[in-house]
Amino acid sequence: MARPIVLSNGELHVGLNNYGLVHDFYYPYVGLSNHSAGKSTRHRVGVWIEGQVSWLDDPDQWEFSFRYPGRALIGHTIAKNTALQVVLELDDCVDAQMSAFMRNIHVVNLADRPREIRLFMHQAFAIDDSRSNTDTAQYLPDSNALLHYRGRRAFVVAGEHNGQPFDQHSIGLFGIEGHEGTYRDADDGELSNSPVEHGRVDSVLRFKLAVGAHSSERVHYWIAAGSTIREALYVDKQLRGGGLSTRLNETAKWWHKWMKPAVNAAAKIDPAYHNSFLHSVMIIKSQIDRRGAVIASTDSSMLNYDRDAYAYCWPRDGAFVLWPLIRMGYTEEPYRFFDFCKRGMHPSGYMMHKYRADGGLGASWHPYMHEGYGTAAPIQEDETALVVFVFAEFYHMTGDSKILRDFYDSMIKPMADWMSEHIDETTGLPKPSYDLWEELFLTTTFTTSTVYAALQAAAELADARGDKQSAVKWRLAATDIASAARKYLFNHERNAFYKGLIVKNGQIEYHDTIDASSVFGAFMFGLFGVDSSELTAAVNTFVERFRSDRGVAYPRYENDNYHKVDPTTPNGWFITTLWFAQYYIEIDQPDKAKTIIDWVNSNSSRTGILSEQISPVDGAHISPSPLTWSHAEYVATLLDTIQKGGHAK
């Protein structure tokens, strides 16, 4: 299930599902740990009116609309129940300066008579992704709050209506010992006021509202998070002292200030894309942990079907995501990302497959042993190359010599040295590693392109640092790679770039699948000139191969089966489709680029959220949503419409 609303302050991240309910609740890192992943831990919201209770996740009773109404990561949800004649309007945010999730709930009585409406707010945590049933929940009478805690994680849940706290509560069990969930205690409109429970626990609060005919009341609700109970109670106290409305306003001000570079950039693009551009920038920011990790997606829906989700930092994704922010003048997020990469770099000078938000290694399915080839690190070399390349973009944008001092000797030099030496003796190309799609072990055109550009960029950094010997070494290595690429990487039979090749037992084995990344890599990183016959032919071959009457959506490559829904037509990817828009902008064919940009807009969610893939059958979003990289390519494409020079020449 997609997340139409995501909220974050770089420490606490909350994802709301299509029912307006908390489905993901990450703390203290964006992407780690998720204390509320899965259907059984969604935080339900319900109303009881005239003897009938209705929960928002009943799809037969409620209609929803979602939006981000302004230039701040504050979501607005409208839930309407025609049968009960009631509307809930929710303004939701994560406080910009404190770890608190806040909901300003406007309860509207559509009936022509006054009614008592009871609002129920339910919380279900599996703290630290716990499945060991050792959480505790308690009623805190001195604080008029509920406390959920386990170890070094504590969540204080509270609220008020007209200055008064909730009037009833209930604490119980869910998902074990035959208990469906404590929210069922609200079926009769009354709660038991049970004071404590341990195990797999959930809780419910009640607010009793007297609402006039065609009138409304407001409820303020919040969850304060801390690494200790004391810390969570302190955040709770700050919310009570300042008031929820004040905190919402302060958060809006923080976002307005942070968004200034994006707003300045948006003023230069087509006004038709202003809102989608700004929303994408906000979504990108929501997926960045304040300690540097750039999370691919915080949508945990895939956990319901697969072994893992996308809540990791891939160095490649992070580099692509930070690049458009760098172009707009943002500095804090890139600096912290590169510091994150420096801490995670292998002693040999390369980045590993992926990382958790706390810097630990992420799960991987890549082995060290490869049949017919031998031993190689389980990595994707493009991830190392892109960190170097985008760092150079960052340095050139800032011109700050301190940045170069902070990273040159400790990160750039070991990475560039490793890449310049990690060369296959037979081909002169980079040695094999896994492709950017994480599937094949070979030397790809895409990886070769990124390594070529990274070594050139590193040579420029070496010049700036006065390291002439390294500059010569890396520049020569890049030149040799470019020469080898022209010899080995273009498939004259198919008029396309090879996806890649590998040398086994002294023989070169080619992989001739037509892949969007081969075209994009060769173009964006300057391995082949934009006017070269090879690049022109490769683009034409790709476009013709995937020409369709269903629109301009492009897949990753031929016969891609990842989440495939139609046996005859591959899924469209926002990333790969936008790559071609960037190419068309570069060769001065803006109409073709605009067609793609408009397709992206027409296939985004109601709140401008972009997923990974689009179904060719019904346009449904497939795989994680939002996908940070999709939003980054959209922002990069629109930036390209106002400035060239966004790629290596």
XYZ file of C-alpha atoms in Angstrom:
649
model
C 0.000 0.000 0.000
C 1.409 3.367 -1.037
C 2.102 6.188 1.377
C 0.164 9.260 0.168
C 1.593 11.219 3.109
C 5.094 10.914 4.567
C 6.323 13.124 7.399
C 9.796 13.494 8.858
C 12.305 15.605 10.749
C 15.342 13.463 9.956
C 14.973 11.463 13.156
C 11.299 10.545 13.456
C 9.625 9.475 10.221
C 5.928 8.629 9.874
C 4.184 7.156 6.845
C 0.397 7.383 6.526
C -1.409 4.810 4.396
C -4.387 5.151 2.078
C -6.731 5.224 5.069
C -4.885 8.118 6.684
C -3.504 5.784 9.355
C -0.002 5.520 10.761
C 1.566 2.532 9.025
C 5.291 3.291 9.337
C 6.815 4.825 12.463
C 10.620 5.054 12.262
C 12.748 6.266 15.176
C 15.481 7.295 15.949
C 16.690 7.012 12.327
C 14.810 7.571 9.116
C 14.550 3.970 7.937
C 15.485 2.362 11.278
C 13.780 1.017 13.336
C 10.194 0.730 12.173
C 8.017 0.370 15.263
C 4.751 0.055 13.409
C 5.251 -1.948 10.220
C 2.435 -4.144 8.986
C -1.327 -4.355 8.898
C -1.614 -5.519 12.509
C 0.295 -2.485 13.784
C -1.465 0.260 11.844
C -2.753 2.938 14.220
C -6.501 2.928 13.708
C -8.779 5.939 13.992
C -12.485 5.468 14.627
C -15.686 7.292 15.494
C -18.682 6.137 17.509
C -21.973 7.860 16.714
C -25.420 6.910 17.965
C -24.465 3.360 18.866
C -22.343 2.607 15.800
C -18.550 2.519 15.577
C -16.698 2.947 12.292
C -12.933 2.685 11.710
C -11.211 4.562 8.924
C -9.766 1.387 7.411
C -13.239 0.190 6.467
C -13.099 0.869 2.703
C -16.876 0.510 2.303
C -17.667 3.418 4.628
C -15.028 6.095 4.127
C -13.907 8.279 1.237
C -10.489 9.957 1.340
C -8.566 12.808 -0.167
C -4.940 13.683 0.578
C -2.725 16.642 -0.158
C 0.191 18.739 0.971
C -1.478 22.152 1.015
C 1.637 24.287 1.315
C 5.405 24.429 1.067
C 5.880 22.375 4.202
C 5.786 18.678 4.971
C 2.393 18.966 6.638
C -0.224 16.601 5.299
C -3.933 17.272 5.017
C -6.326 14.326 4.949
C -10.100 14.466 4.564
C -12.067 11.339 5.507
C -15.810 11.405 4.851
C -18.439 8.927 6.017
C -21.702 9.741 4.255
C -23.763 7.175 6.132
C -22.723 8.539 9.532
C -22.782 12.141 8.283
C -19.343 12.930 9.638
C -16.073 14.256 8.240
C -12.624 14.081 9.797
C -10.078 16.617 8.599
C -6.568 15.827 9.790
C -3.555 18.107 9.614
C -0.524 15.951 10.339
C 3.162 16.641 10.783
C 6.324 15.592 12.530
C 7.679 18.480 14.579
C 10.697 20.013 12.860
C 12.665 20.398 16.099
C 11.382 17.668 18.419
C 10.612 14.000 17.892
C 6.854 14.272 17.988
C 4.110 13.192 15.600
C 1.123 15.543 15.796
C -2.434 15.360 14.495
C -4.834 18.306 14.518
C -8.190 16.572 14.008
C -11.215 18.564 12.919
C -14.413 16.566 13.587
C -17.297 17.884 11.474
C -20.934 16.954 12.139
C -22.837 17.039 8.828
C -26.171 16.231 10.455
C -28.859 18.846 11.062
C -28.963 18.022 14.794
C -26.439 18.146 17.623
C -24.762 14.830 18.335
C -22.297 13.216 20.676
C -19.350 11.948 18.663
C -16.721 9.788 20.318
C -13.302 9.814 18.643
C -11.013 6.840 19.232
C -7.250 6.942 18.616
C -5.531 3.570 18.590
C -1.796 2.803 18.857
C -0.110 -0.532 18.089
C 3.666 -0.773 18.311
C 6.152 -3.559 17.738
C 8.992 -1.594 19.269
C 12.369 -2.064 17.562
C 10.643 -4.385 15.089
C 10.107 -6.652 18.082
C 8.438 -9.998 17.618
C 9.399 -11.224 21.104
C 6.279 -9.826 22.823
C 8.167 -7.873 25.479
C 6.741 -4.359 25.079
C 4.989 -2.566 27.939
C 2.158 -0.021 27.930
C 1.053 1.931 31.001
C -1.369 4.684 31.911
C 0.462 7.650 33.459
C -2.058 9.425 35.731
C 0.296 12.298 36.575
C 0.772 13.088 32.883
C -2.687 12.174 31.540
C -0.915 10.051 28.971
C -0.183 6.508 27.854
C 3.368 5.207 27.719
C 4.613 2.486 25.370
C 8.200 1.436 25.930
C 10.804 -1.231 25.379
C 14.442 -0.830 26.319
C 15.847 2.411 24.906
C 12.643 3.402 23.111
C 9.716 5.211 24.698
C 6.556 6.709 23.186
C 4.212 8.946 25.173
C 0.716 9.190 23.670
C -1.620 11.998 24.683
C -4.047 14.618 23.458
C -6.559 17.237 24.439
C -9.915 18.710 23.504
C -10.826 22.179 24.741
C -7.955 21.993 27.199
C -9.043 18.641 28.633
C -7.314 15.266 28.146
C -8.915 12.107 26.775
C -11.659 10.858 29.072
C -11.129 7.094 28.709
C -8.384 4.715 27.684
C -7.701 1.028 27.297
C -4.517 -1.046 27.197
C -4.407 -4.644 26.058
C -2.968 -7.272 23.730
C -3.096 -7.869 19.985
C -1.969 -10.644 17.705
C -1.339 -13.155 20.504
C -3.415 -15.371 22.783
C -6.478 -14.911 20.594
C -6.559 -11.107 20.925
C -7.456 -9.246 17.740
C -6.631 -5.861 19.218
C -7.618 -3.504 22.002
C -9.366 -1.235 19.517
C -12.230 -3.746 19.735
C -12.870 -2.461 23.250
C -14.375 0.604 21.565
C -17.141 -1.299 19.780
C -19.698 -0.273 22.414
C -18.345 3.259 22.683
C -16.804 2.644 26.099
C -13.255 1.782 27.168
C -12.203 -0.264 30.205
C -9.517 2.110 31.570
C -7.170 -0.850 32.021
C -3.928 0.567 33.468
C -1.098 -1.685 32.217
C -0.161 -4.646 30.033
C 3.019 -6.270 28.808
C 3.758 -8.496 25.849
C 2.429 -7.566 22.403
C 0.482 -4.522 23.537
C -1.697 -1.840 22.004
C -3.822 0.974 23.414
C -6.774 3.241 22.680
C -7.734 6.767 23.737
C -11.253 8.244 23.699
C -12.368 11.828 23.273
C -16.074 12.506 23.885
C -17.268 15.478 21.814
C -20.533 17.364 21.885
C -20.857 18.674 18.334
C -23.642 21.015 17.273
C -25.665 20.656 14.083
C -23.544 21.461 11.058
C -20.754 22.351 13.460
C -17.361 20.981 14.460
C -14.862 20.409 17.260
C -11.089 19.976 17.286
C -8.936 17.361 18.969
C -5.179 17.637 19.326
C -3.322 14.327 19.462
C 0.382 13.514 19.621
C 3.028 10.849 20.125
C 6.246 12.048 21.750
C 9.300 9.856 21.140
C 12.487 9.471 23.147
C 15.393 7.136 23.751
C 14.389 7.157 27.417
C 11.085 7.640 29.219
C 12.407 10.895 30.634
C 13.206 12.217 27.162
C 9.780 11.277 25.765
C 8.063 12.916 28.749
C 10.121 16.064 28.190
C 8.953 16.266 24.571
C 5.378 15.682 25.740
C 5.757 18.541 28.238
C 7.037 20.907 25.542
C 4.040 20.137 23.355
C 1.624 20.840 26.175
C 3.381 24.046 27.162
C 3.530 25.587 23.714
C 0.348 24.134 22.288
C -0.047 22.007 19.201
C -1.049 24.918 16.973
C 2.157 26.740 17.876
C 4.253 23.696 17.057
C 2.485 23.262 13.715
C 3.203 26.901 12.878
C 6.851 26.598 13.925
C 7.227 23.485 11.798
C 5.706 25.268 8.807
C 8.178 28.138 9.289
C 11.094 25.699 9.433
C 10.039 24.104 6.157
C 9.483 27.448 4.466
C 13.048 28.432 5.349
C 14.527 25.105 4.235
C 12.607 25.211 0.969
C 13.948 28.607 -0.144
C 16.565 27.223 -2.588
C 13.941 24.944 -4.117
C 11.426 27.790 -4.346
C 14.038 29.925 -6.111
C 14.667 27.133 -8.592
C 10.956 26.504 -9.102
C 10.463 30.135 -10.100
C 12.521 29.431 -13.229
C 10.655 26.367 -14.458
C 7.324 26.077 -16.214
C 4.640 27.159 -13.684
C 2.656 24.026 -14.539
C 5.269 22.011 -12.656
C 5.872 24.268 -9.645
C 3.854 22.281 -7.120
C 5.022 18.849 -8.262
C 8.622 20.051 -8.234
C 8.370 21.431 -4.694
C 6.504 18.384 -3.418
C 9.215 16.130 -4.829
C 11.894 18.149 -3.051
C 9.982 17.768 0.221
C 9.595 14.028 -0.326
C 13.336 13.740 -0.952
C 14.055 15.561 2.305
C 11.670 13.262 4.185
C 13.775 10.242 3.222
C 17.103 11.670 4.459
C 18.310 10.884 7.949
C 19.951 13.810 9.712
C 23.121 11.741 10.195
C 23.613 11.318 6.464
C 21.862 8.189 5.224
C 19.630 8.659 2.178
C 16.938 5.994 2.389
C 15.684 4.452 -0.857
C 12.128 4.194 0.469
C 10.506 4.086 3.893
C 7.435 2.309 2.504
C 7.393 -1.017 4.358
C 4.570 -2.557 2.312
C 6.914 -5.010 0.618
C 7.493 -6.717 3.965
C 4.022 -8.195 3.596
C 5.119 -10.080 0.472
C 8.919 -10.216 0.280
C 11.839 -10.845 2.610
C 12.877 -7.226 2.916
C 11.941 -3.671 1.980
C 13.899 -0.642 0.709
C 14.683 1.086 4.019
C 18.421 1.122 3.320
C 20.969 3.574 2.027
C 22.434 2.502 -1.299
C 25.405 4.809 -2.010
C 24.321 4.974 -5.676
C 20.783 6.049 -4.818
C 22.106 8.529 -2.293
C 24.455 10.123 -4.822
C 21.713 10.460 -7.436
C 19.311 11.875 -4.847
C 21.772 14.455 -3.511
C 22.861 15.628 -6.959
C 19.794 17.808 -7.679
C 19.916 19.201 -4.130
C 23.539 20.155 -4.719
C 22.566 21.882 -7.951
C 20.051 23.996 -6.010
C 22.648 25.009 -3.429
C 21.884 22.710 -0.485
C 25.001 21.887 1.537
C 24.105 20.252 4.859
C 22.521 17.094 3.439
C 25.344 16.391 0.939
C 28.056 16.956 3.537
C 26.473 14.541 5.975
C 25.928 11.954 3.238
C 29.580 12.037 2.227
C 30.571 11.774 5.874
C 28.264 8.741 6.125
C 30.006 7.212 3.085
C 33.444 7.931 4.507
C 32.533 6.090 7.693
C 31.136 3.141 5.722
C 33.940 2.826 3.161
C 35.744 -0.513 3.085
C 39.462 -0.243 4.017
C 40.299 -1.154 0.417
C 38.555 2.003 -0.817
C 35.147 0.875 -2.082
C 31.562 1.136 -0.880
C 29.648 -1.977 0.063
C 26.276 -3.024 -1.388
C 24.005 -1.068 0.968
C 23.830 0.241 4.522
C 21.392 0.645 7.360
C 20.642 4.166 8.500
C 22.929 3.707 11.509
C 25.845 2.876 9.217
C 25.736 -0.900 9.674
C 25.857 -3.136 6.617
C 22.518 -3.908 5.036
C 21.315 -7.343 4.023
C 22.800 -8.660 0.777
C 22.369 -11.598 -1.568
C 25.691 -11.112 -3.373
C 28.366 -13.799 -2.844
C 32.152 -13.537 -2.804
C 32.535 -16.558 -5.105
C 31.504 -16.476 -8.777
C 31.361 -19.575 -10.907
C 33.856 -19.521 -13.735
C 35.411 -16.285 -12.521
C 36.720 -16.678 -8.992
C 36.601 -14.398 -5.961
C 35.405 -10.796 -5.937
C 33.924 -8.469 -3.374
C 30.080 -8.509 -3.323
C 29.736 -4.911 -4.481
C 28.517 -2.643 -7.252
C 31.437 -0.495 -8.368
C 29.172 2.234 -9.686
C 28.276 3.030 -6.066
C 31.872 3.954 -5.296
C 32.238 5.858 -8.560
C 29.083 7.890 -8.087
C 30.087 8.953 -4.580
C 33.334 10.360 -6.013
C 31.677 11.961 -9.013
C 28.884 13.671 -7.071
C 31.315 14.767 -4.366
C 33.252 16.585 -7.068
C 30.019 18.267 -8.150
C 29.491 19.294 -4.524
C 32.972 20.737 -4.218
C 32.719 22.678 -7.475
C 29.329 24.073 -6.442
C 30.583 25.323 -3.065
C 34.193 26.132 -3.922
C 34.881 25.422 -0.248
C 38.450 24.206 0.250
C 37.533 22.909 3.708
C 35.213 20.354 2.126
C 38.062 19.070 0.002
C 40.380 18.929 3.022
C 37.787 16.985 4.984
C 37.336 14.277 2.350
C 40.216 14.156 -0.109
C 42.785 12.089 1.772
C 40.263 10.107 3.808
C 37.797 9.161 1.043
C 38.445 10.467 -2.465
C 42.059 9.307 -2.778
C 41.502 5.717 -1.558
C 38.392 5.386 -3.718
C 40.070 6.744 -6.855
C 43.204 4.670 -6.278
C 41.113 1.535 -5.939
C 39.103 2.263 -9.106
C 42.208 3.056 -11.134
C 43.746 -0.280 -10.136
C 40.578 -2.405 -10.294
C 41.037 -2.971 -14.034
C 40.658 -6.162 -16.039
C 43.916 -7.083 -17.753
C 42.222 -8.525 -20.843
C 39.832 -5.675 -21.692
C 41.227 -2.635 -19.884
C 37.741 -2.045 -18.488
C 36.766 -2.082 -14.807
C 36.694 -5.572 -13.349
C 33.264 -7.175 -12.984
C 30.942 -6.283 -10.137
C 27.185 -6.408 -9.809
C 25.139 -4.187 -12.106
C 23.116 -1.302 -10.759
C 19.984 -3.458 -10.832
C 21.760 -5.840 -8.409
C 21.240 -8.885 -10.576
C 24.229 -9.706 -12.801
C 27.947 -9.992 -12.082
C 29.772 -8.477 -15.051
C 31.431 -5.326 -16.365
C 28.528 -3.155 -17.479
C 28.446 -0.165 -19.762
C 26.785 1.807 -16.954
C 29.453 1.027 -14.374
C 32.208 1.703 -16.889
C 30.667 5.105 -17.589
C 30.516 6.056 -13.924
C 34.084 4.909 -13.243
C 35.346 6.878 -16.236
C 33.608 10.049 -15.033
C 34.637 9.490 -11.406
C 38.324 9.164 -12.279
C 38.191 12.326 -14.359
C 36.461 14.139 -11.503
C 38.977 12.779 -8.993
C 41.822 14.032 -11.182
C 40.344 17.547 -11.041
C 40.115 17.285 -7.254
C 43.731 16.130 -7.148
C 44.707 19.211 -9.154
C 42.877 21.388 -6.646
C 44.768 19.709 -3.788
C 48.113 19.961 -5.531
C 48.405 16.181 -5.820
C 49.838 16.140 -9.349
C 50.951 12.516 -9.268
C 47.447 11.245 -8.488
C 45.921 13.592 -11.051
C 48.091 12.125 -13.802
C 47.459 8.551 -12.645
C 43.679 8.881 -12.515
C 43.376 10.879 -15.721
C 45.429 8.299 -17.588
C 43.274 5.490 -16.169
C 40.131 7.295 -17.354
C 41.582 7.756 -20.835
C 42.454 4.072 -21.073
C 38.927 3.095 -19.962
C 37.391 5.338 -22.619
C 39.533 3.729 -25.307
C 38.606 0.230 -24.140
C 34.931 1.174 -24.055
C 34.983 2.146 -27.702
C 36.595 -1.161 -28.518
C 34.364 -3.476 -26.498
C 31.060 -1.930 -25.419
C 29.165 -1.131 -28.611
C 27.205 -3.932 -30.271
C 27.263 -3.192 -34.002
C 24.845 -6.036 -34.789
C 22.068 -4.553 -32.630
C 23.129 -0.906 -32.883
C 23.113 -0.702 -29.112
C 25.467 -0.748 -26.185
C 26.153 -4.096 -24.637
C 24.670 -4.395 -21.184
C 28.102 -5.721 -20.274
C 30.708 -8.410 -20.570
C 32.830 -10.703 -18.444
C 36.104 -12.507 -19.069
C 36.058 -16.178 -18.128
C 38.978 -18.472 -18.794
C 40.512 -15.850 -21.038
C 37.401 -15.547 -23.217
C 35.077 -12.524 -23.383
C 31.405 -13.319 -22.888
C 29.027 -10.547 -23.965
C 25.600 -9.744 -22.543
C 23.612 -8.103 -25.360
C 20.399 -7.208 -23.489
C 19.240 -3.699 -24.370
C 19.297 -1.800 -21.084
C 18.271 1.789 -20.346
C 21.171 2.212 -17.937
C 23.674 1.516 -20.708
C 22.274 4.367 -22.772
C 21.966 6.728 -19.804
C 25.410 5.957 -18.412
C 27.147 6.481 -21.730
C 25.292 9.779 -22.200
C 25.203 11.294 -18.720
C 28.795 10.548 -17.772
C 30.327 11.423 -21.114
C 31.745 8.022 -22.014
C 30.357 8.576 -25.515
C 29.721 12.060 -26.863
C 26.151 13.235 -27.107
C 26.599 13.608 -30.886
C 28.441 10.320 -31.329
C 27.078 7.793 -33.791
C 27.106 5.114 -31.092
C 24.951 7.065 -28.633
C 22.532 8.233 -31.315
C 22.097 4.680 -32.585
C 21.687 3.275 -29.067
C 18.948 5.780 -28.228
C 17.081 5.072 -31.451
C 17.352 1.322 -30.922
C 16.063 1.546 -27.363
C 13.125 3.802 -28.234
C 12.138 1.630 -31.175
C 12.485 -1.566 -29.130
C 10.067 -0.290 -26.478
C 7.727 1.753 -28.650
C 4.179 1.294 -27.362
C 0.709 2.686 -27.850
C 0.392 2.803 -24.056
C 2.515 5.913 -23.670
C 6.149 6.841 -23.193
C 6.876 4.678 -20.141
C 10.178 2.842 -20.482
C 11.328 -0.288 -18.632
C 14.781 -1.039 -17.287
C 15.705 -3.588 -19.946
C 14.452 -6.332 -22.209
C 12.477 -9.134 -20.545
C 12.533 -7.523 -17.119
C 10.402 -9.732 -14.866
C 10.697 -7.800 -11.606
C 7.098 -7.376 -10.343
C 5.896 -7.869 -13.922
C 2.088 -7.735 -14.270
C 1.575 -8.093 -18.030
C 3.251 -10.992 -19.866
C 3.518 -8.971 -23.084
C 4.487 -5.510 -21.824
C 7.140 -4.616 -19.230
C 6.423 -2.260 -16.369
C 7.354 1.374 -16.846
C 9.897 2.899 -14.481
C 9.864 6.584 -13.582
C 13.657 6.617 -13.302
C 14.477 5.174 -16.716
C 11.747 7.145 -18.478
C 13.016 10.413 -17.013
C 16.532 9.556 -18.158
C 15.329 9.896 -21.727
C 13.707 13.235 -20.940
C 17.112 14.425 -19.750
C 18.664 13.223 -23.001
C 16.049 15.041 -25.088
C 16.628 18.252 -23.154
C 20.346 17.985 -23.847
C 19.855 17.559 -27.613
C 17.328 20.421 -27.757
C 14.173 18.400 -28.264
C 12.093 19.926 -25.447
C 8.750 18.725 -26.819
C 9.766 15.088 -26.371
C 11.010 15.844 -22.873
C 7.758 17.619 -22.026
C 5.755 14.587 -23.135
C 7.667 12.491 -20.620
C 7.374 15.051 -17.813
C 3.622 15.287 -18.394
C 3.381 11.487 -18.324
C 5.140 11.467 -14.955
C 2.754 14.072 -13.572
C -0.316 12.258 -14.835
C 0.871 9.022 -13.221
C 1.876 10.425 -9.843
C -0.347 9.915 -6.817
C -2.858 12.423 -5.502
C -0.128 13.997 -3.364
C 2.540 13.877 -6.061
C 4.122 10.674 -4.779
C 6.157 8.666 -7.309
C 6.658 4.943 -6.949
C 9.319 2.760 -8.529
C 7.193 1.274 -11.326
C 3.890 1.744 -13.127
C 1.611 -1.049 -14.290
C 1.163 -1.039 -18.078
C -2.337 -2.446 -17.541
C -4.014 0.084 -15.259
C -1.334 2.594 -14.259
C -1.233 1.315 -10.687
C 1.863 2.076 -8.642
C 4.079 -0.972 -8.174
C 6.785 -1.579 -5.577
C 7.732 1.048 -2.955
C 5.988 4.404 -2.982
C 7.504 6.895 -2.551
C 10.786 5.885 -4.145
C 13.334 8.599 -3.402
C 15.325 8.059 -6.586
C 12.201 8.550 -8.739
C 11.624 11.944 -7.148
C 15.280 12.872 -7.569
C 15.219 12.141 -11.304
C 12.041 14.192 -11.650
C 13.630 17.162 -9.887
C 16.846 16.744 -11.901
C 14.892 16.693 -15.144
C 13.077 19.923 -14.340
C 16.365 21.533 -13.316
C 17.736 20.506 -16.707
C 14.996 22.548 -18.352
C 16.483 25.716 -16.848
C 20.183 24.953 -16.827
C 22.477 22.727 -18.819
C 25.775 21.437 -17.576
C 24.167 18.942 -15.214
C 26.227 16.105 -16.648
C 29.816 15.360 -17.470
C 30.943 16.523 -20.880
